[in-house]
PDB file of C-alpha atoms in Angstrom:
ATOM      1  CA  MET A   9       9.669 137.531 183.268  1.00 39.00           C
ATOM      2  CA  PRO A  10       5.791 136.580 181.731  1.00 40.00           C
ATOM      3  CA  ARG A  11       3.718 136.339 184.771  1.00 44.00           C
ATOM      4  CA  SER A  12       1.386 133.123 183.244  1.00 47.00           C
ATOM      5  CA  LYS A  13       0.562 130.159 185.475  1.00 46.00           C
ATOM      6  CA  GLU A  14       3.636 127.922 184.523  1.00 48.00           C
ATOM      7  CA  SER A  15       5.551 125.898 187.079  1.00 45.00           C
ATOM      8  CA  CYS A  16       8.132 128.119 189.101  1.00 49.00           C
ATOM      9  CA  THR A  17      11.632 126.663 189.289  1.00 45.00           C
ATOM     10  CA  LYS A  18      13.524 129.853 190.564  1.00 45.00           C
ATOM     11  CA  HIS A  19      12.443 131.990 193.491  1.00 46.00           C
ATOM     12  CA  ALA A  20      10.904 134.591 191.226  1.00 55.00           C
ATOM     13  CA  LEU A  21       7.570 136.287 191.692  1.00 63.00           C
ATOM     14  CA  CYS A  22       5.547 133.039 190.929  1.00 74.00           C
ATOM     15  CA  PRO A  23       1.922 133.732 190.086  1.00 79.00           C
ATOM     16  CA  LYS A  24       1.341 130.135 191.601  1.00 81.00           C
ATOM     17  CA  LEU A  25       3.201 130.878 194.826  1.00 83.00           C
ATOM     18  CA  GLU A  26       1.443 134.318 195.527  1.00 81.00           C
ATOM     19  CA  ALA A  27      -2.163 132.762 194.932  1.00 83.00           C
ATOM     20  CA  ALA A  28      -1.343 130.578 197.376  1.00 85.00           C
ATOM     21  CA  LEU A  29       0.050 133.228 199.763  1.00 84.00           C
ATOM     22  CA  GLN A  30      -2.840 135.247 199.176  1.00 84.00           C
ATOM     23  CA  ILE A  31      -5.428 132.202 200.275  1.00 85.00           C
ATOM     24  CA  ILE A  32      -3.419 131.526 203.573  1.00 82.00           C
ATOM     25  CA  SER A  33      -2.886 135.226 204.297  1.00 82.00           C
ATOM     26  CA  LYS A  34      -6.327 136.035 205.116  1.00 86.00           C
ATOM     27  CA  LYS A  35      -6.663 136.868 208.886  1.00 85.00           C
ATOM     28  CA  TRP A  36      -8.063 133.717 210.724  1.00 90.00           C
ATOM     29  CA  SER A  37      -7.847 131.510 207.635  1.00 92.00           C
ATOM     30  CA  GLY A  38      -5.108 129.928 208.533  1.00 90.00           C
ATOM     31  CA  LEU A  39      -6.533 129.207 212.174  1.00 90.00           C
ATOM     32  CA  ILE A  40      -9.689 127.965 210.456  1.00 94.00           C
ATOM     33  CA  ILE A  41      -7.956 125.435 208.213  1.00 94.00           C
ATOM     34  CA  HIS A  42      -5.853 124.346 211.204  1.00 92.00           C
ATOM     35  CA  ALA A  43      -9.235 123.713 213.321  1.00 93.00           C
ATOM     36  CA  LEU A  44     -10.683 121.760 210.483  1.00 96.00           C
ATOM     37  CA  MET A  45      -7.774 119.207 210.297  1.00 94.00           C
ATOM     38  CA  GLU A  46      -9.417 117.572 213.166  1.00 92.00           C
ATOM     39  CA  GLY A  47     -12.268 116.644 210.595  1.00 95.00           C
ATOM     40  CA  PRO A  48     -15.778 117.819 209.630  1.00 96.00           C
ATOM     41  CA  GLN A  49     -16.947 120.186 212.330  1.00 95.00           C
ATOM     42  CA  ARG A  50     -19.860 122.856 212.831  1.00 95.00           C
ATOM     43  CA  TYR A  51     -19.701 126.456 212.754  1.00 93.00           C
ATOM     44  CA  LYS A  52     -19.948 126.765 216.330  1.00 92.00           C
ATOM     45  CA  ASP A  53     -17.356 124.502 217.160  1.00 93.00           C
ATOM     46  CA  ILE A  54     -14.975 126.688 215.112  1.00 94.00           C
ATOM     47  CA  ALA A  55     -16.206 129.626 216.428  1.00 93.00           C
ATOM     48  CA  GLU A  56     -15.535 128.018 219.750  1.00 91.00           C
ATOM     49  CA  PHE A  57     -12.001 127.277 218.962  1.00 90.00           C
ATOM     50  CA  ILE A  58     -11.159 130.606 217.308  1.00 90.00           C
ATOM     51  CA  PRO A  59     -12.336 133.332 220.395  1.00 85.00           C
ATOM     52  CA  GLY A  60     -11.162 135.877 218.707  1.00 86.00           C
ATOM     53  CA  ILE A  61     -12.842 135.680 215.327  1.00 91.00           C
ATOM     54  CA  SER A  62     -16.389 137.481 214.644  1.00 94.00           C
ATOM     55  CA  ASP A  63     -19.610 135.545 213.128  1.00 93.00           C
ATOM     56  CA  ARG A  64     -19.291 138.014 210.279  1.00 95.00           C
ATOM     57  CA  MET A  65     -15.450 136.859 209.976  1.00 94.00           C
ATOM     58  CA  LEU A  66     -15.965 133.594 210.034  1.00 95.00           C
ATOM     59  CA  SER A  67     -19.096 133.323 207.662  1.00 95.00           C
ATOM     60  CA  GLU A  68     -16.940 135.342 205.391  1.00 95.00           C
ATOM     61  CA  ARG A  69     -13.655 133.025 205.280  1.00 95.00           C
ATOM     62  CA  PHE A  70     -15.994 130.137 205.157  1.00 96.00           C
ATOM     63  CA  LYS A  71     -17.385 131.684 201.939  1.00 95.00           C
ATOM     64  CA  GLU A  72     -13.638 132.516 200.572  1.00 94.00           C
ATOM     65  CA  LEU A  73     -12.428 129.147 201.712  1.00 95.00           C
ATOM     66  CA  GLU A  74     -15.613 127.583 199.888  1.00 96.00           C
ATOM     67  CA  GLU A  75     -14.965 129.588 196.624  1.00 94.00           C
ATOM     68  CA  ALA A  76     -10.965 128.585 196.654  1.00 93.00           C
ATOM     69  CA  GLY A  77     -12.172 125.157 196.702  1.00 95.00           C
ATOM     70  CA  ILE A  78     -10.535 124.733 200.232  1.00 96.00           C
ATOM     71  CA  VAL A  79     -13.595 124.146 202.348  1.00 97.00           C
ATOM     72  CA  ILE A  80     -16.763 122.178 201.523  1.00 97.00           C
ATOM     73  CA  ARG A  81     -20.190 122.776 203.440  1.00 97.00           C
ATOM     74  CA  HIS A  82     -22.424 119.922 203.954  1.00 96.00           C
ATOM     75  CA  VAL A  83     -25.795 120.149 204.992  1.00 95.00           C
ATOM     76  CA  TYR A  84     -27.763 117.688 206.621  1.00 93.00           C
ATOM     77  CA  PRO A  85     -31.770 118.226 206.249  1.00 93.00           C
ATOM     78  CA  GLU A  86     -32.547 117.130 209.770  1.00 92.00           C
ATOM     79  CA  VAL A  87     -34.561 119.148 212.034  1.00 91.00           C
ATOM     80  CA  PRO A  88     -33.011 121.380 212.776  1.00 90.00           C
ATOM     81  CA  VAL A  89     -30.998 121.349 209.670  1.00 90.00           C
ATOM     82  CA  ARG A  90     -27.328 120.508 210.649  1.00 91.00           C
ATOM     83  CA  ILE A  91     -24.219 122.107 208.679  1.00 92.00           C
ATOM     84  CA  GLU A  92     -20.982 120.928 208.724  1.00 96.00           C
ATOM     85  CA  TYR A  93     -17.740 122.466 207.194  1.00 97.00           C
ATOM     86  CA  GLU A  94     -14.911 120.177 205.928  1.00 98.00           C
ATOM     87  CA  LEU A  95     -11.527 120.299 204.387  1.00 97.00           C
ATOM     88  CA  THR A  96     -11.539 119.312 200.687  1.00 97.00           C
ATOM     89  CA  GLU A  97      -8.381 116.991 199.489  1.00 97.00           C
ATOM     90  CA  LYS A  98      -7.133 120.590 198.483  1.00 95.00           C
ATOM     91  CA  GLY A  99      -7.507 121.836 202.219  1.00 96.00           C
ATOM     92  CA  LYS A 100      -6.193 118.811 203.778  1.00 97.00           C
ATOM     93  CA  GLN A 101      -2.995 118.675 201.723  1.00 96.00           C
ATOM     94  CA  MET A 102      -2.147 122.219 203.408  1.00 94.00           C
ATOM     95  CA  ASN A 103      -1.136 120.195 206.424  1.00 95.00           C
ATOM     96  CA  GLY A 104       2.444 120.391 205.397  1.00 95.00           C
ATOM     97  CA  ILE A 105       2.195 124.124 205.381  1.00 93.00           C
ATOM     98  CA  LEU A 106       0.622 124.109 208.771  1.00 92.00           C
ATOM     99  CA  ASP A 107       3.354 121.351 210.239  1.00 93.00           C
ATOM    100  CA  GLU A 108       6.091 123.740 209.077  1.00 94.00           C
ATOM    101  CA  VAL A 109       4.578 126.751 210.806  1.00 92.00           C
ATOM    102  CA  ALA A 110       3.853 124.921 213.964  1.00 91.00           C
ATOM    103  CA  LYS A 111       7.612 123.888 213.985  1.00 93.00           C
ATOM    104  CA  TRP A 112       8.706 127.345 213.166  1.00 93.00           C
ATOM    105  CA  ALA A 113       6.362 128.507 215.918  1.00 91.00           C
ATOM    106  CA  GLU A 114       7.732 126.104 218.134  1.00 90.00           C
ATOM    107  CA  ARG A 115      11.168 127.503 217.829  1.00 91.00           C
ATOM    108  CA  PHE A 116      10.560 131.230 217.514  1.00 88.00           C
ATOM    109  CA  CYS A 117       7.467 132.191 219.041  1.00 83.00           C
TER     110      CYS A 117
ATOM    111  CA  MET B   7      -6.998 124.449 228.143  1.00 39.00           C
ATOM    112  CA  PRO B   8      -4.550 127.295 229.586  1.00 40.00           C
ATOM    113  CA  ARG B   9      -3.255 129.618 226.915  1.00 44.00           C
ATOM    114  CA  SER B  10       0.055 129.862 228.336  1.00 47.00           C
ATOM    115  CA  LYS B  11       2.878 129.810 225.572  1.00 46.00           C
ATOM    116  CA  GLU B  12       3.775 126.093 226.665  1.00 48.00           C
ATOM    117  CA  SER B  13       4.714 123.605 223.654  1.00 45.00           C
ATOM    118  CA  CYS B  14       1.632 122.545 221.883  1.00 49.00           C
ATOM    119  CA  THR B  15       1.768 119.076 221.064  1.00 45.00           C
ATOM    120  CA  LYS B  16      -2.240 118.349 219.974  1.00 45.00           C
ATOM    121  CA  HIS B  17      -3.669 120.060 217.262  1.00 46.00           C
ATOM    122  CA  ALA B  18      -5.226 122.528 219.739  1.00 55.00           C
ATOM    123  CA  LEU B  19      -5.621 126.515 219.101  1.00 63.00           C
ATOM    124  CA  CYS B  20      -1.721 126.753 220.359  1.00 74.00           C
ATOM    125  CA  PRO B  21      -0.655 130.484 220.854  1.00 79.00           C
ATOM    126  CA  LYS B  22       2.507 130.026 219.487  1.00 81.00           C
ATOM    127  CA  LEU B  23       0.909 128.603 215.970  1.00 83.00           C
ATOM    128  CA  GLU B  24      -1.646 131.670 216.501  1.00 82.00           C
ATOM    129  CA  ALA B  25       1.135 133.910 217.042  1.00 83.00           C
ATOM    130  CA  ALA B  26       2.798 132.500 213.946  1.00 85.00           C
ATOM    131  CA  LEU B  27      -0.049 132.612 211.720  1.00 84.00           C
ATOM    132  CA  GLN B  28      -0.927 136.018 212.536  1.00 84.00           C
ATOM    133  CA  ILE B  29       2.751 137.133 211.640  1.00 85.00           C
ATOM    134  CA  ILE B  30       2.330 135.049 208.020  1.00 82.00           C
ATOM    135  CA  SER B  31      -1.051 136.301 207.203  1.00 82.00           C
ATOM    136  CA  LYS B  32      -0.654 139.789 207.235  1.00 86.00           C
ATOM    137  CA  LYS B  33      -1.079 140.614 203.578  1.00 85.00           C
ATOM    138  CA  TRP B  34       2.000 140.598 201.231  1.00 90.00           C
ATOM    139  CA  SER B  35       4.376 139.648 204.274  1.00 92.00           C
ATOM    140  CA  GLY B  36       4.544 136.088 202.705  1.00 90.00           C
ATOM    141  CA  LEU B  37       5.738 137.485 199.374  1.00 90.00           C
ATOM    142  CA  ILE B  38       7.827 140.269 201.161  1.00 94.00           C
ATOM    143  CA  ILE B  39       9.729 137.291 203.267  1.00 94.00           C
ATOM    144  CA  HIS B  40       9.753 135.021 200.142  1.00 92.00           C
ATOM    145  CA  ALA B  41      11.638 137.844 198.206  1.00 93.00           C
ATOM    146  CA  LEU B  42      14.174 138.518 200.593  1.00 96.00           C
ATOM    147  CA  MET B  43      14.987 134.676 200.870  1.00 95.00           C
ATOM    148  CA  GLU B  44      17.330 135.680 197.876  1.00 92.00           C
ATOM    149  CA  GLY B  45      19.405 137.949 200.343  1.00 95.00           C
ATOM    150  CA  PRO B  46      19.269 141.345 201.450  1.00 96.00           C
ATOM    151  CA  GLN B  47      17.705 143.681 199.325  1.00 96.00           C
ATOM    152  CA  ARG B  48      17.235 147.349 198.986  1.00 95.00           C
ATOM    153  CA  TYR B  49      13.726 148.587 199.195  1.00 93.00           C
ATOM    154  CA  LYS B  50      12.699 149.547 195.659  1.00 92.00           C
ATOM    155  CA  ASP B  51      13.597 146.113 194.832  1.00 93.00           C
ATOM    156  CA  ILE B  52      11.392 144.461 196.977  1.00 94.00           C
ATOM    157  CA  ALA B  53       9.010 147.304 195.525  1.00 93.00           C
ATOM    158  CA  GLU B  54       9.288 146.206 191.857  1.00 92.00           C
ATOM    159  CA  PHE B  55       9.555 142.680 192.618  1.00 90.00           C
ATOM    160  CA  ILE B  56       5.832 142.648 194.135  1.00 90.00           C
ATOM    161  CA  PRO B  57       4.120 145.037 191.833  1.00 85.00           C
ATOM    162  CA  GLY B  58       0.865 144.935 193.540  1.00 86.00           C
ATOM    163  CA  ILE B  59       2.130 146.761 196.929  1.00 91.00           C
ATOM    164  CA  SER B  60       1.691 150.377 197.780  1.00 94.00           C
ATOM    165  CA  ASP B  61       4.668 152.372 199.202  1.00 93.00           C
ATOM    166  CA  ARG B  62       2.693 152.862 202.267  1.00 95.00           C
ATOM    167  CA  MET B  63       1.716 149.174 202.942  1.00 94.00           C
ATOM    168  CA  LEU B  64       5.491 148.132 201.989  1.00 95.00           C
ATOM    169  CA  SER B  65       6.929 150.450 204.744  1.00 95.00           C
ATOM    170  CA  GLU B  66       4.589 149.336 206.971  1.00 95.00           C
ATOM    171  CA  ARG B  67       5.355 145.613 206.299  1.00 95.00           C
ATOM    172  CA  PHE B  68       8.827 146.325 207.081  1.00 96.00           C
ATOM    173  CA  LYS B  69       8.211 147.532 210.085  1.00 96.00           C
ATOM    174  CA  GLU B  70       6.275 144.780 211.641  1.00 94.00           C
ATOM    175  CA  LEU B  71       8.515 142.238 210.134  1.00 95.00           C
ATOM    176  CA  GLU B  72      11.387 144.159 212.138  1.00 96.00           C
ATOM    177  CA  GLU B  73       9.576 144.552 215.077  1.00 94.00           C
ATOM    178  CA  ALA B  74       8.699 140.540 214.784  1.00 93.00           C
ATOM    179  CA  GLY B  75      12.163 140.147 214.804  1.00 95.00           C
ATOM    180  CA  ILE B  76      12.082 138.336 211.274  1.00 96.00           C
ATOM    181  CA  VAL B  77      13.719 141.502 209.448  1.00 97.00           C
ATOM    182  CA  ILE B  78      16.318 143.477 209.869  1.00 97.00           C
ATOM    183  CA  ARG B  79      17.133 146.953 208.323  1.00 97.00           C
ATOM    184  CA  HIS B  80      20.935 148.202 207.688  1.00 96.00           C
ATOM    185  CA  VAL B  81      21.615 151.837 207.208  1.00 95.00           C
ATOM    186  CA  TYR B  82      25.317 152.341 204.740  1.00 93.00           C
ATOM    187  CA  PRO B  83      26.497 155.865 205.824  1.00 93.00           C
ATOM    188  CA  GLU B  84      27.272 156.718 202.093  1.00 92.00           C
ATOM    189  CA  VAL B  85      26.385 159.404 200.078  1.00 91.00           C
ATOM    190  CA  PRO B  86      23.377 158.937 199.383  1.00 90.00           C
ATOM    191  CA  VAL B  87      22.533 156.597 202.244  1.00 91.00           C
ATOM    192  CA  ARG B  88      22.020 153.080 201.126  1.00 91.00           C
ATOM    193  CA  ILE B  89      19.275 151.290 203.356  1.00 93.00           C
ATOM    194  CA  GLU B  90      18.993 147.134 202.928  1.00 96.00           C
ATOM    195  CA  TYR B  91      16.622 145.032 204.433  1.00 97.00           C
ATOM    196  CA  GLU B  92      17.565 141.360 205.383  1.00 98.00           C
ATOM    197  CA  LEU B  93      16.001 137.933 206.965  1.00 97.00           C
ATOM    198  CA  THR B  94      17.449 137.399 210.627  1.00 97.00           C
ATOM    199  CA  GLU B  95      17.854 133.749 211.547  1.00 97.00           C
ATOM    200  CA  LYS B  96      14.213 133.704 212.261  1.00 95.00           C
ATOM    201  CA  GLY B  97      13.050 135.094 209.010  1.00 96.00           C
ATOM    202  CA  LYS B  98      15.559 132.699 207.272  1.00 97.00           C
ATOM    203  CA  GLN B  99      14.022 129.754 209.129  1.00 96.00           C
ATOM    204  CA  MET B 100      10.843 130.527 207.453  1.00 94.00           C
ATOM    205  CA  ASN B 101      11.853 128.827 204.337  1.00 95.00           C
ATOM    206  CA  GLY B 102      10.635 125.726 205.391  1.00 95.00           C
ATOM    207  CA  ILE B 103       7.043 127.253 205.173  1.00 93.00           C
ATOM    208  CA  LEU B 104       7.600 128.985 201.990  1.00 92.00           C
ATOM    209  CA  ASP B 105       8.567 125.751 200.473  1.00 93.00           C
ATOM    210  CA  GLU B 106       5.711 123.835 201.521  1.00 94.00           C
ATOM    211  CA  VAL B 107       3.396 126.689 200.367  1.00 92.00           C
ATOM    212  CA  ALA B 108       5.403 126.520 196.832  1.00 91.00           C
ATOM    213  CA  LYS B 109       4.636 122.605 196.732  1.00 93.00           C
ATOM    214  CA  TRP B 110       1.044 123.444 197.419  1.00 93.00           C
ATOM    215  CA  ALA B 111       0.782 125.894 195.137  1.00 91.00           C
ATOM    216  CA  GLU B 112       2.366 123.853 192.189  1.00 90.00           C
ATOM    217  CA  ARG B 113      -0.309 121.261 192.511  1.00 91.00           C
ATOM    218  CA  PHE B 114      -3.601 123.445 193.627  1.00 88.00           C
ATOM    219  CA  CYS B 115      -2.990 126.742 192.028  1.00 83.00           C
TER     220      CYS B 115
END
């Protein structure tokens, strides 16, 4: 089966699905996206919301999510500088996935 | 907020959601579950379906998914022995999540 990024109808290994799962299946990414569904937040808000994550890991995940176009970083030139992270439209549209995960978790976890 | 496994209504860091995301956010697990949505399959079928995964990783993920109650392993005492992996009801109920991922992927990947 050609592995181009055509739209995938049948349940074959669709490159698009694979790409999406690889974004979501990075440890902590799902929880970060879930936390940002509440709106723009500062680094330390997210760090407090996810107690188990290290600073290095959180920075790394933010960088990846920015590169994937899921998160946008706002820098406000105040004193001290204020930095906030916000979901892009692409990120916000993941709420359907998180809602399904929450439904499944409610039943099975 | 007490971190007991009570049902979670508000978008707080819900232990159930966290547990579910940690299962799903293991690299390759989403793709393995997706592949098994087609029905019971042998190890080599899954290995072929997901070209990028190593044997060691596939065995590890199968073990974790069995422990999480998402996959069941059938051993048929034939010659040679036939082993098949199948989604449990808990695993099959993840189709809602995968459908949402596929919808999102179709739009954004």
